[in-house]
Coordinates of C-alpha atoms in Angstrom, one line a residue:
X5 CA 0.3 0.0 -0.1
X6 CA 1.4 3.6 -0.4
X7 CA 2.1 5.9 2.5
X8 CA -0.9 7.8 3.9
X9 CA -1.7 10.2 6.7
X10 CA -4.1 8.4 9.4
X11 CA -6.1 10.3 11.7
X12 CA -8.3 8.9 14.5
X13 CA -11.5 10.7 15.1
X14 CA -13.6 10.8 18.1
X15 CA -16.3 13.3 16.6
X16 CA -18.6 13.4 14.0
X17 CA -17.5 17.4 13.6
X18 CA -13.8 16.3 13.3
X19 CA -14.4 13.4 10.8
X20 CA -16.3 15.8 8.7
X21 CA -13.9 18.4 8.9
X22 CA -11.1 16.5 7.9
X23 CA -13.0 14.6 4.9
X24 CA -14.0 18.1 3.7
X25 CA -10.6 19.4 4.4
X26 CA -8.8 16.7 2.0
X27 CA -11.7 15.9 -0.2
X28 CA -11.1 13.6 -2.8
X29 CA -7.4 12.5 -1.4
X30 CA -9.5 11.5 2.0
X31 CA -11.4 7.7 2.6
X32 CA -13.2 6.9 5.7
X33 CA -12.8 4.2 7.5
X34 CA -15.3 2.0 9.7
X35 CA -14.0 -1.7 9.9
X36 CA -12.0 -1.5 7.0
X37 CA -12.8 -5.2 5.6
X38 CA -13.4 -3.6 2.1
X39 CA -11.1 -0.5 2.2
X40 CA -7.9 -2.0 3.1
X41 CA -8.4 -4.5 0.6
X42 CA -9.4 -2.2 -2.0
X43 CA -6.3 -0.1 -0.9
X44 CA -4.0 -3.5 -1.0
X45 CA -5.1 -3.9 -4.6
X46 CA -4.1 -0.8 -5.5
X47 CA -7.6 0.2 -6.0
X48 CA -8.0 2.9 -4.0
X49 CA -5.0 4.9 -2.9
X50 CA -6.3 7.7 -0.4
X51 CA -3.3 9.9 0.8
X52 CA -5.3 10.5 3.9
X53 CA -7.6 8.0 6.1
X54 CA -10.0 9.1 8.7
X55 CA -10.4 6.7 11.3
X56 CA -14.4 6.6 12.6
X57 CA -14.1 4.1 15.2
X58 CA -13.8 6.4 18.1
X59 CA -17.2 8.3 17.2
X60 CA -19.8 7.3 19.5
X61 CA -22.4 9.3 17.5
X62 CA -22.3 6.6 14.7
X63 CA -23.1 3.9 17.4
X64 CA -26.0 2.4 18.5
X65 CA -29.4 0.2 18.4
X66 CA -32.3 1.9 19.5
X67 CA -36.1 2.2 19.0
X68 CA -37.2 5.8 18.6
X69 CA -40.6 7.3 20.0
X70 CA -42.4 6.5 16.6
X71 CA -41.6 2.9 16.7
X72 CA -38.7 2.9 14.4
X73 CA -35.4 0.9 14.4
X74 CA -32.2 2.9 14.1
X75 CA -28.9 1.2 13.5
X76 CA -25.8 3.3 13.9
X77 CA -23.4 3.3 11.0
X78 CA -20.8 1.6 12.9
X79 CA -22.5 -1.1 14.1
X80 CA -21.3 -4.2 12.8
X81 CA -23.2 -7.1 11.0
X82 CA -22.5 -9.4 14.3
X83 CA -24.0 -6.9 16.9
X84 CA -26.9 -6.1 14.2
X85 CA -27.3 -10.3 14.0
X86 CA -27.3 -10.6 17.7
X87 CA -29.3 -7.6 19.0
X88 CA -32.6 -8.7 20.8
X89 CA -33.8 -5.3 19.6
X90 CA -33.0 -6.2 16.2
X91 CA -34.7 -9.4 16.4
X92 CA -37.9 -8.1 18.5
X93 CA -38.3 -5.8 15.4
X94 CA -37.9 -8.0 12.5
X95 CA -36.8 -11.6 12.9
X96 CA -35.6 -11.9 9.1
X97 CA -33.4 -8.5 9.6
X98 CA -31.1 -10.3 12.2
X99 CA -31.2 -13.4 10.2
X100 CA -30.0 -11.6 7.2
X101 CA -26.7 -10.1 8.8
X102 CA -26.6 -13.6 9.7
X103 CA -26.3 -14.7 6.3
X104 CA -22.9 -12.4 5.7
X105 CA -19.7 -14.0 5.0
X106 CA -18.2 -15.6 7.8
X107 CA -18.6 -14.8 11.6
X108 CA -15.1 -13.2 11.5
X109 CA -16.3 -10.9 8.9
X110 CA -19.1 -10.1 10.7
X111 CA -17.2 -9.0 13.7
X112 CA -15.4 -6.6 11.9
X113 CA -17.4 -5.1 9.0
X114 CA -20.2 -2.5 9.8
X115 CA -23.4 -1.5 8.2
X116 CA -22.3 1.9 7.2
X117 CA -19.3 0.5 5.4
X118 CA -21.2 -2.2 3.7
X119 CA -23.8 0.2 2.3
X120 CA -21.5 3.0 1.1
X121 CA -19.3 0.2 -0.5
X122 CA -22.6 -0.3 -2.7
X123 CA -21.4 -3.7 -3.8
X124 CA -24.8 -5.2 -6.0
X125 CA -24.4 -8.4 -4.1
X126 CA -24.0 -8.0 -0.6
X127 CA -26.7 -9.2 1.6
X128 CA -28.2 -6.2 4.0
X129 CA -29.4 -4.0 0.6
X130 CA -32.3 -6.1 -0.3
X131 CA -33.6 -6.2 3.1
X132 CA -33.4 -2.9 4.1
X133 CA -35.1 -1.6 1.1
X134 CA -37.8 -4.4 1.4
X135 CA -38.1 -2.7 5.1
X136 CA -38.5 0.7 3.3
X137 CA -35.4 2.0 5.2
X138 CA -33.7 5.3 4.9
X139 CA -30.1 6.5 5.3
X140 CA -29.2 9.3 7.4
X141 CA -26.4 11.2 6.1
X142 CA -24.4 13.5 7.9
X143 CA -22.9 16.6 6.0
X144 CA -21.1 20.1 7.1
X145 CA -24.3 21.7 6.9
X146 CA -27.0 19.2 8.8
X147 CA -28.2 16.1 8.1
X148 CA -30.2 14.9 4.7
X149 CA -32.1 11.3 4.7
X150 CA -32.1 9.5 1.2
X151 CA -34.5 6.3 1.0
X152 CA -32.1 2.9 0.4
X153 CA -34.3 1.8 -2.6
X154 CA -32.6 5.7 -3.9
X155 CA -29.3 5.1 -2.4
X156 CA -27.6 3.0 -4.7
X157 CA -26.3 4.7 -7.7
X158 CA -24.0 2.8 -9.7
X159 CA -21.6 -0.3 -9.2
X160 CA -19.6 1.1 -6.3
X161 CA -21.2 4.3 -5.6
X162 CA -23.7 5.7 -3.0
X163 CA -25.2 8.7 -2.1
X164 CA -22.5 9.7 0.1
X165 CA -20.9 12.3 -1.6
X166 CA -17.4 13.3 -0.9
X167 CA -17.1 15.0 2.6
X168 CA -20.2 13.4 3.9
X169 CA -21.1 10.1 6.4
X170 CA -23.6 7.7 6.8
X171 CA -24.8 8.5 10.5
X172 CA -27.5 5.6 10.7
X173 CA -30.1 3.7 8.9
X174 CA -33.6 4.4 10.0
X175 CA -36.3 1.8 9.4
X176 CA -39.8 2.3 9.9
X177 CA -42.5 0.5 12.2
X178 CA -43.5 -2.7 10.5
X179 CA -47.3 -3.3 10.6
X180 CA -48.7 -5.3 13.1
X181 CA -49.3 -8.4 11.2
X182 CA -46.3 -8.0 8.5
X183 CA -43.8 -10.3 7.9
X184 CA -40.1 -10.4 6.1
X185 CA -38.1 -13.0 4.6
X186 CA -34.7 -12.9 2.9
X187 CA -33.6 -15.8 0.8
X188 CA -30.6 -16.1 -0.8
X189 CA -29.7 -18.6 -3.7
X190 CA -26.1 -19.8 -3.7
X191 CA -23.8 -21.0 -6.1
X192 CA -21.5 -23.1 -3.6
X193 CA -20.5 -22.2 0.1
X194 CA -22.6 -20.7 2.6
X195 CA -20.2 -17.6 2.7
X196 CA -20.3 -16.7 -0.8
X197 CA -22.0 -14.3 -2.8
X198 CA -25.5 -15.0 -4.1
X199 CA -26.2 -15.8 -7.4
X200 CA -29.7 -14.2 -6.8
X201 CA -31.4 -12.5 -3.8
X202 CA -34.5 -12.0 -2.5
X203 CA -36.3 -10.1 0.0
X204 CA -39.7 -9.2 0.7
X205 CA -42.0 -7.0 3.2
X206 CA -45.4 -8.4 3.2
X207 CA -48.6 -7.4 5.0
X208 CA -51.7 -9.7 4.0
X209 CA -55.0 -10.4 5.7
X210 CA -55.6 -14.0 6.8
X211 CA -57.7 -14.6 3.6
X212 CA -54.4 -13.6 1.6
X213 CA -55.9 -10.1 0.4
X214 CA -52.4 -8.0 0.1
X215 CA -52.4 -4.7 1.8
X216 CA -48.7 -4.0 1.3
X217 CA -45.5 -5.8 -0.4
X218 CA -41.9 -4.5 -1.2
X219 CA -39.2 -6.4 -2.9
X220 CA -35.5 -6.0 -2.7
X221 CA -33.0 -7.2 -5.1
X222 CA -29.5 -8.2 -4.7
X223 CA -26.9 -9.7 -7.5
X224 CA -29.1 -8.7 -10.5
X225 CA -28.1 -5.8 -11.7
X226 CA -25.2 -3.0 -11.3
X227 CA -26.9 -1.6 -8.1
X228 CA -29.7 -3.7 -5.5
X229 CA -32.9 -2.5 -6.7
X230 CA -36.5 -2.8 -6.5
X231 CA -38.9 -4.6 -7.9
X232 CA -41.7 -2.0 -8.4
X233 CA -43.8 -3.5 -11.0
X234 CA -43.9 -6.8 -9.5
X235 CA -45.1 -5.0 -5.6
X236 CA -47.5 -2.9 -8.6
X237 CA -49.2 -6.1 -9.5
X238 CA -49.7 -7.7 -6.2
X239 CA -50.7 -5.0 -3.6
X240 CA -54.4 -4.8 -3.3
X241 CA -55.1 -8.5 -5.0
X242 CA -55.7 -12.2 -3.5
X243 CA -52.7 -13.8 -3.4
X244 CA -52.6 -17.1 -4.8
X245 CA -50.0 -19.1 -6.7
X246 CA -51.0 -17.8 -10.3
X247 CA -50.9 -14.5 -9.2
X248 CA -47.5 -14.2 -8.1
X249 CA -46.5 -16.3 -10.7
X250 CA -47.5 -13.9 -13.4
X251 CA -46.5 -10.9 -11.1
X252 CA -42.6 -12.7 -10.8
X253 CA -42.2 -12.4 -14.9
X254 CA -42.7 -8.5 -14.7
X255 CA -39.0 -8.6 -12.6
X256 CA -37.6 -8.9 -16.1
X257 CA -38.1 -5.5 -17.2
X258 CA -36.4 -4.5 -13.7
X259 CA -32.9 -6.8 -13.5
X260 CA -30.3 -6.3 -15.5
X261 CA -27.8 -9.0 -14.6
X262 CA -24.7 -10.1 -16.2
X263 CA -22.7 -12.8 -16.4
X264 CA -20.1 -13.8 -13.6
X265 CA -18.8 -17.3 -11.8
X266 CA -21.9 -17.5 -10.0
X267 CA -24.2 -18.0 -13.3
X268 CA -25.0 -16.8 -16.4
X269 CA -27.1 -13.7 -17.2
X270 CA -29.5 -15.8 -18.7
X271 CA -29.6 -18.3 -15.7
X272 CA -30.0 -15.6 -12.9
X273 CA -32.7 -14.1 -15.3
X274 CA -34.2 -17.3 -14.6
X275 CA -33.7 -17.8 -11.1
X276 CA -35.1 -13.7 -9.9
X277 CA -38.3 -15.4 -11.2
X278 CA -38.6 -18.7 -9.2
X279 CA -37.2 -17.2 -5.9
X280 CA -39.0 -14.4 -6.4
X281 CA -42.3 -16.5 -6.5
X282 CA -41.1 -18.8 -3.8
X283 CA -40.3 -15.8 -1.3
X284 CA -43.5 -14.2 -1.6
X285 CA -45.3 -17.8 -1.3
X286 CA -43.6 -18.9 1.6
X287 CA -44.2 -15.3 3.4
X288 CA -48.1 -15.8 2.6
X289 CA -48.1 -19.3 3.6
X290 CA -49.8 -20.3 0.2
X291 CA -49.5 -24.0 0.0
X292 CA -48.5 -26.2 -3.1

């Protein structure tokens, strides 16, 4: 790695000031699992590294007065996976964080680092999109809030601009009878990236009438995606195997998978329909 200046920080104001002053020459470091690897590979060569780990304002897992869940950007995947607060709020959210890589990585890598890295194959983004989460981004002038469905701009590019930091992720309260699920179709070992990943949030009545549905997709384009056309086709309908299967075909116009070691583009496109259908049918408890 190239020589760089290292600046540990203890306040959000201090870190933002350093990032603002050094501009494109600076990189923020949380867990470092992605940043250090990219620096070793020569893909990133910052002159200044701003260490965020001493900033208490970026930590915390808490419920707010309106029932929303806030996850601090410096919380590790393991902390979120094992949090009783997260599990009580949404068991599928805790399960999603437990599906990331290995426990060694989960103990080091952070929520904020994961999201700002903006890898379209990561596990948390589809679930957070399905849960209608928003990113709270700190700037020198205050804060701005960006829905997670709009947070990912391109391959390895997020809405966090130069001189800004992700402070936390905010997830609104779930409907009383709503459920969520995350399915990850794997090509090999459990710690690999998914060939196709599907997350869904579903609020339906006992007679299978769909009151609300949101679907997040991973590994199916240059960014994580929200399957709005599929949602629109199912919202307000009675869920059956037939209606779900038809709606799943509408994902074809949303996704843009690319061929890699985990499958061809055509294979991923076919598997997207299969796993969207399975995830929603299982959530709605519709028998075979």
